[in-house]
Short mmCIF file of C-alpha atoms and ligand atoms in Angstrom, two decimals:
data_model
loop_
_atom_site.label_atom_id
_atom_site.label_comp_id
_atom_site.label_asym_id
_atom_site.label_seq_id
_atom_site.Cartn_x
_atom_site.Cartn_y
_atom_site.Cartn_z
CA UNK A 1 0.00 0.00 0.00
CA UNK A 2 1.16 3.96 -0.60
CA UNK A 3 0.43 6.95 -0.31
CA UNK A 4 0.44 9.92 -1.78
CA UNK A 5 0.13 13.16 -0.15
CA UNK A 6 -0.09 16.66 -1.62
CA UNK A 7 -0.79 20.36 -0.60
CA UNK A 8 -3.59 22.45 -2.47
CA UNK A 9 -2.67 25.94 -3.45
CA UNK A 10 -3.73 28.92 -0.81
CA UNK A 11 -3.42 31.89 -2.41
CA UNK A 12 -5.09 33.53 -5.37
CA UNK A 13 -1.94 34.15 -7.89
CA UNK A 14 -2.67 33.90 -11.12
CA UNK A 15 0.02 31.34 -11.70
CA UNK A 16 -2.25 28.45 -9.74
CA UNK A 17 -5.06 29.34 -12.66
CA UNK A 18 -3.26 28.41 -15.40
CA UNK A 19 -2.15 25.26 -13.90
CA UNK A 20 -5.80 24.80 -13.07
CA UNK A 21 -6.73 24.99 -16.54
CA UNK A 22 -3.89 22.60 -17.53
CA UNK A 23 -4.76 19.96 -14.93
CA UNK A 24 -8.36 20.21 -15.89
CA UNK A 25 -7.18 19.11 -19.66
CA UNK A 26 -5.56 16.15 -18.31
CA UNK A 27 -9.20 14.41 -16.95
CA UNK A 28 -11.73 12.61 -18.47
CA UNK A 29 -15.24 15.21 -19.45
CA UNK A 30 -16.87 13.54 -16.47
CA UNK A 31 -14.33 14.65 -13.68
CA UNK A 32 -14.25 17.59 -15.67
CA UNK A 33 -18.13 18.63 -15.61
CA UNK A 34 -17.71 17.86 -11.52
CA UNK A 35 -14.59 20.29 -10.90
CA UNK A 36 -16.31 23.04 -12.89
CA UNK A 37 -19.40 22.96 -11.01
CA UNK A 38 -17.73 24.25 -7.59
CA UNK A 39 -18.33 27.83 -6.56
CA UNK A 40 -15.63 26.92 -4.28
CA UNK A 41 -12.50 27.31 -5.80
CA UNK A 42 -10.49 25.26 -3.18
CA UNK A 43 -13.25 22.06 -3.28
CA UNK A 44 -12.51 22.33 -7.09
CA UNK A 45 -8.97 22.16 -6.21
CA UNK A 46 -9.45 19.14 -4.23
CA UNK A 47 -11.21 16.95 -6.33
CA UNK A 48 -8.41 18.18 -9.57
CA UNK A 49 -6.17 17.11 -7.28
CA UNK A 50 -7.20 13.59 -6.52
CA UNK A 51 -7.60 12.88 -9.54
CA UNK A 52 -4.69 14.42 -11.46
CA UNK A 53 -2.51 12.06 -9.18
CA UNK A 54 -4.20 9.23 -10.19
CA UNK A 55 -4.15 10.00 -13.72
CA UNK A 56 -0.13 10.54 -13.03
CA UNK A 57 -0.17 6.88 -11.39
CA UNK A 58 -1.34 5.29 -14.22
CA UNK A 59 0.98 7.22 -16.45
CA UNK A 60 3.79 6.03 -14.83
CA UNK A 61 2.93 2.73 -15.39
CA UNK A 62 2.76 3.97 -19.24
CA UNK A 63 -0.90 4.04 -19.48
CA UNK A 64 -2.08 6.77 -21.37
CA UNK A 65 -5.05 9.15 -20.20
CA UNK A 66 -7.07 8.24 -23.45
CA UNK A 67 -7.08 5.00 -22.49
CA UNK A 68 -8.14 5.07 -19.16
CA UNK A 69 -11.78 5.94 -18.65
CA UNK A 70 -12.76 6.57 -14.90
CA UNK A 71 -15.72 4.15 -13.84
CA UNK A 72 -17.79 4.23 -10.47
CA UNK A 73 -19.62 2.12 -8.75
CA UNK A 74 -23.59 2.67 -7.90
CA UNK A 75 -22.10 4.32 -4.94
CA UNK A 76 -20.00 6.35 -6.60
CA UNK A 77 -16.79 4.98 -5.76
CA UNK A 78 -14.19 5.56 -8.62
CA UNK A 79 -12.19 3.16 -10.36
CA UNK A 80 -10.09 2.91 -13.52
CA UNK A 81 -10.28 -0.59 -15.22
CA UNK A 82 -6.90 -0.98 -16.79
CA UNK A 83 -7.02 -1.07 -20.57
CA UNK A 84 -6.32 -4.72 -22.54
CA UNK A 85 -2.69 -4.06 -22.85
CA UNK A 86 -1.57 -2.89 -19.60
CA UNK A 87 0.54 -5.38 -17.44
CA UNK A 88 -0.94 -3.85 -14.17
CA UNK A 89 -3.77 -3.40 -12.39
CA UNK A 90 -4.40 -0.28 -9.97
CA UNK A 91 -6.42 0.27 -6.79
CA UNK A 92 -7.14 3.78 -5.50
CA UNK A 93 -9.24 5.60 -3.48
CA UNK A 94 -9.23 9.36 -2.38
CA UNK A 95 -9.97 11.09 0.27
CA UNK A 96 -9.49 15.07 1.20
CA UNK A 97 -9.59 18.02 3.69
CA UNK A 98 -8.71 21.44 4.41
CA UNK A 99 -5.50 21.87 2.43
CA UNK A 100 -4.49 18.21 1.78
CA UNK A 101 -5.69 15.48 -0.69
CA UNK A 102 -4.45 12.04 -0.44
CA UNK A 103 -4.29 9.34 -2.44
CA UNK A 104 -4.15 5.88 -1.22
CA UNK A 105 -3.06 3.48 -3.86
CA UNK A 106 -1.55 -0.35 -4.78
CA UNK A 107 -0.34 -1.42 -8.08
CA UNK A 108 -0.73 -5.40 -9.02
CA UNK A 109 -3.58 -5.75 -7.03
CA UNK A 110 -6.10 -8.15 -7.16
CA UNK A 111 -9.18 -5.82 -7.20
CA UNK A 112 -9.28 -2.43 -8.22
CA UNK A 113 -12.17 -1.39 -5.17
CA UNK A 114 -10.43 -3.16 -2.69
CA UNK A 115 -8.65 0.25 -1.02
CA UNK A 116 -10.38 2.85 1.04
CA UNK A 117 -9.02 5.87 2.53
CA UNK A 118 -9.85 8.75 4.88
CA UNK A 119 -7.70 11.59 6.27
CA UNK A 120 -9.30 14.29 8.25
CA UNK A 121 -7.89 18.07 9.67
CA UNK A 122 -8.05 17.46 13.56
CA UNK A 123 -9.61 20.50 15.12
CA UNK A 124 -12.82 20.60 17.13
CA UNK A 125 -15.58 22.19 14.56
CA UNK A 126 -16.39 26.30 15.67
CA UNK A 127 -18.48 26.62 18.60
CA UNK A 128 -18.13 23.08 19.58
CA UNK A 129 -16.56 21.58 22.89
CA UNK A 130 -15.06 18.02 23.37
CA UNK A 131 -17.74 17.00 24.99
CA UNK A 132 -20.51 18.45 22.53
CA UNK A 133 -18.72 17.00 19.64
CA UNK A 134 -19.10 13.63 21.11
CA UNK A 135 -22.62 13.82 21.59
CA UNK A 136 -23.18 15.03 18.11
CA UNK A 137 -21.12 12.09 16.90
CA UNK A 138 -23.02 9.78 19.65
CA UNK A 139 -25.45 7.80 16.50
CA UNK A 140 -22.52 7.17 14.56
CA UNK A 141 -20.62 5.51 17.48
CA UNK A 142 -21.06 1.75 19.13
CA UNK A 143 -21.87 1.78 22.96
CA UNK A 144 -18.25 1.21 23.43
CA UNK A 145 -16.61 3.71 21.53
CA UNK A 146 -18.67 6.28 23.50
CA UNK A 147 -17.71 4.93 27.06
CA UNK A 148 -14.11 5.00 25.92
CA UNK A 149 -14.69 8.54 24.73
CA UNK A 150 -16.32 9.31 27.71
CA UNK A 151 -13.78 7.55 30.22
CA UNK A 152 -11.12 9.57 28.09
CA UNK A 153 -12.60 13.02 28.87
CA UNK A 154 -12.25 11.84 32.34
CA UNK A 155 -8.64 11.18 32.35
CA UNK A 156 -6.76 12.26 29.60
CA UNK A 157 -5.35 15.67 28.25
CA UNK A 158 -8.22 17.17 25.74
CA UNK A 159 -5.70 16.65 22.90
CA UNK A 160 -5.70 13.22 23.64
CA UNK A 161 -9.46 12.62 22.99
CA UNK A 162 -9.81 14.81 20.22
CA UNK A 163 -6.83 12.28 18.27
CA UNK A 164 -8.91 9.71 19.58
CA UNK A 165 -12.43 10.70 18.15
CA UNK A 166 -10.62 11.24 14.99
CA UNK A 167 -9.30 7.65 14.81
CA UNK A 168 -12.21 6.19 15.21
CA UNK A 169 -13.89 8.25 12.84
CA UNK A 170 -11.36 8.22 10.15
CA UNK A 171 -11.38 3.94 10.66
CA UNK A 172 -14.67 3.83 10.36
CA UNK A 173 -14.86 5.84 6.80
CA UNK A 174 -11.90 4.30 5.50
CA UNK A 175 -13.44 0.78 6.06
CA UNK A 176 -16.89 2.12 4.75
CA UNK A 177 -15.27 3.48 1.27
CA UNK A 178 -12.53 -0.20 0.90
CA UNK A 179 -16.07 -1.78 0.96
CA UNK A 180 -17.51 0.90 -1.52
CA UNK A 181 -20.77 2.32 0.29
CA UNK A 182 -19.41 5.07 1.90
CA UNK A 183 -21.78 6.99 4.33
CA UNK A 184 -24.37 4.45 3.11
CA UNK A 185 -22.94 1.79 5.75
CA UNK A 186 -24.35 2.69 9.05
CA UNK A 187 -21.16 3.54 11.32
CA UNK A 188 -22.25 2.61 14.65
CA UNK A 189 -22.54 -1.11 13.38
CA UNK A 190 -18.83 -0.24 12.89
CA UNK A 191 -16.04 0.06 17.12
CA UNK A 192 -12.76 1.02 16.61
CA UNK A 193 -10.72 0.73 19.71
CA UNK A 194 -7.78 2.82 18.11
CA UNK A 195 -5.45 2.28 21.63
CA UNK A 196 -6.14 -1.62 21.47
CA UNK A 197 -5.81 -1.73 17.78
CA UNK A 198 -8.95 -3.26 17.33
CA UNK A 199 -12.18 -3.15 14.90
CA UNK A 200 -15.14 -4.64 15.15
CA UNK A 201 -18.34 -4.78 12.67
CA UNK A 202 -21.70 -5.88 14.15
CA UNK A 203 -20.08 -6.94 17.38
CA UNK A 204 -17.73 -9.48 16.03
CA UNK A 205 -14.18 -9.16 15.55
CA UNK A 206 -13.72 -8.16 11.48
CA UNK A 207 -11.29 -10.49 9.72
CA UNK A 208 -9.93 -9.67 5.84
CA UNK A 209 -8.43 -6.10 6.34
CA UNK A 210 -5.21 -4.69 6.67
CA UNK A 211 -4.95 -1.02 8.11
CA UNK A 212 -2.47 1.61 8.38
CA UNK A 213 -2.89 4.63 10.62
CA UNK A 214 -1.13 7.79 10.15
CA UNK A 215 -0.29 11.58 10.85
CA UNK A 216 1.14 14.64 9.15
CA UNK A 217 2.08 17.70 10.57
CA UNK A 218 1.26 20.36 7.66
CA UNK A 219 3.17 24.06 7.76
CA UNK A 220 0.51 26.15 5.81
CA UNK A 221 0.22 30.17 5.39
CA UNK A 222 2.78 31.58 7.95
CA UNK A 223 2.97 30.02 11.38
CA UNK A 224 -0.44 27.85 10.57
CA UNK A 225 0.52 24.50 12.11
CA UNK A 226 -2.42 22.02 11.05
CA UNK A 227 -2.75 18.04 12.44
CA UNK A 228 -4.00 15.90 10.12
CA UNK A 229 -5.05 11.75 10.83
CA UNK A 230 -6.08 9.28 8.20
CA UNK A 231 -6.69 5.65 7.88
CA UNK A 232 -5.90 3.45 4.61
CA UNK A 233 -7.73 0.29 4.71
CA UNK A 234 -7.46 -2.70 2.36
CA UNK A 235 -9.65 -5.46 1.63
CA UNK A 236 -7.55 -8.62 1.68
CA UNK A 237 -8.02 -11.51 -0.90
CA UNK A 238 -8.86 -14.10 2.14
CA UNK A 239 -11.32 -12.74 4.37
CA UNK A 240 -9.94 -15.23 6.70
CA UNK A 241 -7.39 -13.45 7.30
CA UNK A 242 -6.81 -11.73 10.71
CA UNK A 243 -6.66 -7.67 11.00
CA UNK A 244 -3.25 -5.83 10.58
CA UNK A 245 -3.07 -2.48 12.04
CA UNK A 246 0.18 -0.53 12.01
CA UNK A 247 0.94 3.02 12.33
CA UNK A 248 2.76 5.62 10.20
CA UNK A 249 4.31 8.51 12.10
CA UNK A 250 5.86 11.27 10.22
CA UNK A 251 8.15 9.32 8.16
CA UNK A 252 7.55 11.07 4.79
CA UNK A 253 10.11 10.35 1.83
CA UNK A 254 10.33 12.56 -0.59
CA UNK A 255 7.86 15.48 -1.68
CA UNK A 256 5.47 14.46 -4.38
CA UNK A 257 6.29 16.53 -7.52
CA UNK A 258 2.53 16.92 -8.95
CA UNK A 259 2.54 19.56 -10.71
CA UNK A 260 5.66 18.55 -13.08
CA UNK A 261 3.23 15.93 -14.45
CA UNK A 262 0.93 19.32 -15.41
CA UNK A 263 3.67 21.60 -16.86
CA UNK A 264 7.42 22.59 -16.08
CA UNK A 265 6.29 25.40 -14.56
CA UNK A 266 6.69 23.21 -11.48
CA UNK A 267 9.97 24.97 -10.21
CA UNK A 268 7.78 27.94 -8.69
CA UNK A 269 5.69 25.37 -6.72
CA UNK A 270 8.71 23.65 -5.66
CA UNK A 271 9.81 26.21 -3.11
CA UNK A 272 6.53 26.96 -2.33
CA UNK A 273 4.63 24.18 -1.64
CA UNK A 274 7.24 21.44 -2.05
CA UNK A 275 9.68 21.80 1.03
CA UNK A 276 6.98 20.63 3.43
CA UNK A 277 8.13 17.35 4.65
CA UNK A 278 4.66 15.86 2.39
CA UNK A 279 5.13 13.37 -0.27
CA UNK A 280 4.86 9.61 -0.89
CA UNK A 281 5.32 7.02 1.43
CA UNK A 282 5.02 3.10 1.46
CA UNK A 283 4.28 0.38 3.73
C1 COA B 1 -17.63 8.56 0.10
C2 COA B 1 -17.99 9.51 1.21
C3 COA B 1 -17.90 8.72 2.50
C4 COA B 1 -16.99 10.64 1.17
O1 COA B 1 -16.83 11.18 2.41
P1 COA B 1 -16.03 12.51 2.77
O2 COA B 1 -15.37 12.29 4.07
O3 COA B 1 -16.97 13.64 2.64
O4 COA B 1 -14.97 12.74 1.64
P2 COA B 1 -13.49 12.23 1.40
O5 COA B 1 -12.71 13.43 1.12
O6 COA B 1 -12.95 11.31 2.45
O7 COA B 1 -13.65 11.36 0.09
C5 COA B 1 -14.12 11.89 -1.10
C6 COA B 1 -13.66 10.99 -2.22
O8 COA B 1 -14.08 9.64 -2.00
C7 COA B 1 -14.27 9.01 -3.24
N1 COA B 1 -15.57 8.36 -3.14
C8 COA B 1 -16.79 8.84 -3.47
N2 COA B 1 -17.74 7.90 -3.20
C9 COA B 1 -17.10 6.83 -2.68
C10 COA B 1 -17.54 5.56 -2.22
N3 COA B 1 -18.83 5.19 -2.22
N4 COA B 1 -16.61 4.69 -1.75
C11 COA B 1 -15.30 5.02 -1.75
N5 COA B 1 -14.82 6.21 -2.19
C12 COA B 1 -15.72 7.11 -2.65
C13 COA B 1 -14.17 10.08 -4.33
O9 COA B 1 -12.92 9.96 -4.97
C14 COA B 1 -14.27 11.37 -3.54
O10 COA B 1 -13.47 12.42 -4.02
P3 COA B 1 -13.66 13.15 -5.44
O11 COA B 1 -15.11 13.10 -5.78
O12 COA B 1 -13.13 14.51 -5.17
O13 COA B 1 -12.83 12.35 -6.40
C15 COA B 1 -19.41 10.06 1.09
O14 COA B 1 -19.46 11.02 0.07
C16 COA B 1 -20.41 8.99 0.77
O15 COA B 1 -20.86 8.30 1.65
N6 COA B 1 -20.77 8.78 -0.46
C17 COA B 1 -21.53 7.65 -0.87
C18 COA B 1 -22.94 7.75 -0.41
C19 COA B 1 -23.83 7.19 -1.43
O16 COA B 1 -23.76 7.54 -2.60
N7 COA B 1 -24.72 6.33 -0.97
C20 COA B 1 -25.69 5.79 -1.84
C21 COA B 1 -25.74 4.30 -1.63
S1 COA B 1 -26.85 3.63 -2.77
#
């Protein structure tokens, strides 16, 4: 499994339109039609994003973007089937917020929908305390998850719980998009303990996944320092098999050079946006 991690532009220079236009060229009409319908220019960033790495994934594995045609699923989960002569086949799945996209991907895999991933900004949402934010969460969570939320109010530093409701919310979405239905899957049928390492679905202990956990630390506009937490779960081949959770701290390689698959222009983004310790990183 790997991931890829990237930065969306914050400021308005004219520069980032151009490459805007120039990454929209690269997608298919249907990603295309999606981006333009934004008002918000950075949600239209985020999506371009996504999917202009992807489209860069499969070109480095020589596939050509008129031969890939994006699919989804009646869920809307996206996929690329690889075309008749490629020698590999490509899972993905993307998630995004606040200033970062990721992309979660494995090449030579044995199902193209068997990845899902979710990364989230960890703040508390305005006008909301620890302990509100739990009880708006409170349908999407098992009975356990809230008494360990609870019991963690109790005894740990605030900081503590917050990482901790955003574990177990960033588990649960990244199992609910490997298995494709998204917010469609009812999440409190889903208990993450995230100290344990633990997940179950429906009360029994889930079998057939693999997991990694991790955490960036992103420098944005001056001294903005922002946490971010994500989950990328995978659907193994043998649902036999037991659970593997393992965590990813802050050991990024090297910064991921999107925008040189969009123009040369990339040198300006380079010191801007490149020297932040994001990138690619394996497992
Ligand atoms: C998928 C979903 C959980 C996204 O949640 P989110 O936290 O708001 O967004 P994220 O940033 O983590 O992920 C968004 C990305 O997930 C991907 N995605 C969309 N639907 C997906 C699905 N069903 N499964 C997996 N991935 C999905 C897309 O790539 C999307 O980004 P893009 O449109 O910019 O390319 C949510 O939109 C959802 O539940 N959608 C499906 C609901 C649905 O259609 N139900 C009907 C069932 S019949």
């Amino acid at each position: 499994m790997h991931l890829i991690i990237a930065p969306i532009p914050t400021d308005d220079e004219q520069h980032w339109d151009k490459l805007f236009e120039q990454g929209l060229a690269r997608l298919d009409e249907a990603s295309r039609t999606k981006i333009k319908r934004y008002h918000r220019k950075e949600d239209a960033w985020r999506t371009l994003l996504g999917r202009l790495i992807v489209v860069t994934l499969f070109a480095t594995k020589g596939v050509k973007r008129e031969d890939l045609s994006l699919c989804f699923t009646s869920s809307n989960k996206p996929f690329i089937l690889p075309p008749e002569a490629a020698d590999t086949r490509i899972a993905f799945n993307i998630s995004h917020d606040h200033m970062l996209v990721v992309v979660g991907y494995e090449t030579d895999t044995y199902d193209e929908l068997c990845l899902g991933v979710d990364m989230m900004h960890v703040k508390l949402p305005q006008d909301t305390t620890l302990e509100s934010f739990i009880d708006i969460l409170t349908d999407s969570l098992s009975p356990k998850e809230l008494d360990d939320l609870r019991s963690s109010l109790k005894k740990d530093p605030p900081g503590a719980t917050l990482k901790h409701i955003f574990w177990i919310w960033t588990f649960k979405e990244a199992y609910t998009k490997a298995i494709g239905q998204g917010l469609g899957f009812e999440l409190n049928r889903i208990s993450v303990d995230p100290s344990a390492l633990t997940i179950q679905i429906d009360g029994s202990t889930l079998t057939g996944y693999e997991f990694m956990m991790f955490e960036v630390k992103f420098h944005g506009p001056g001294s903005d320092i922002q946490n971010y937490q994500g989950v990328l779960a995978k659907r193994l081949k043998d649902n036999k098999t037991p659970v593997r959770i393992r965590r990813k701290i802050g050991e990024w390689g090297e910064p991921y050079r999107w925008a040189d698959s969009v123009t040369t222009w990339g040198v300006v983004t380079q010191t801007k946006y490149y020297g932040l310790g994001l990138g690619q990183t394996d497992f």
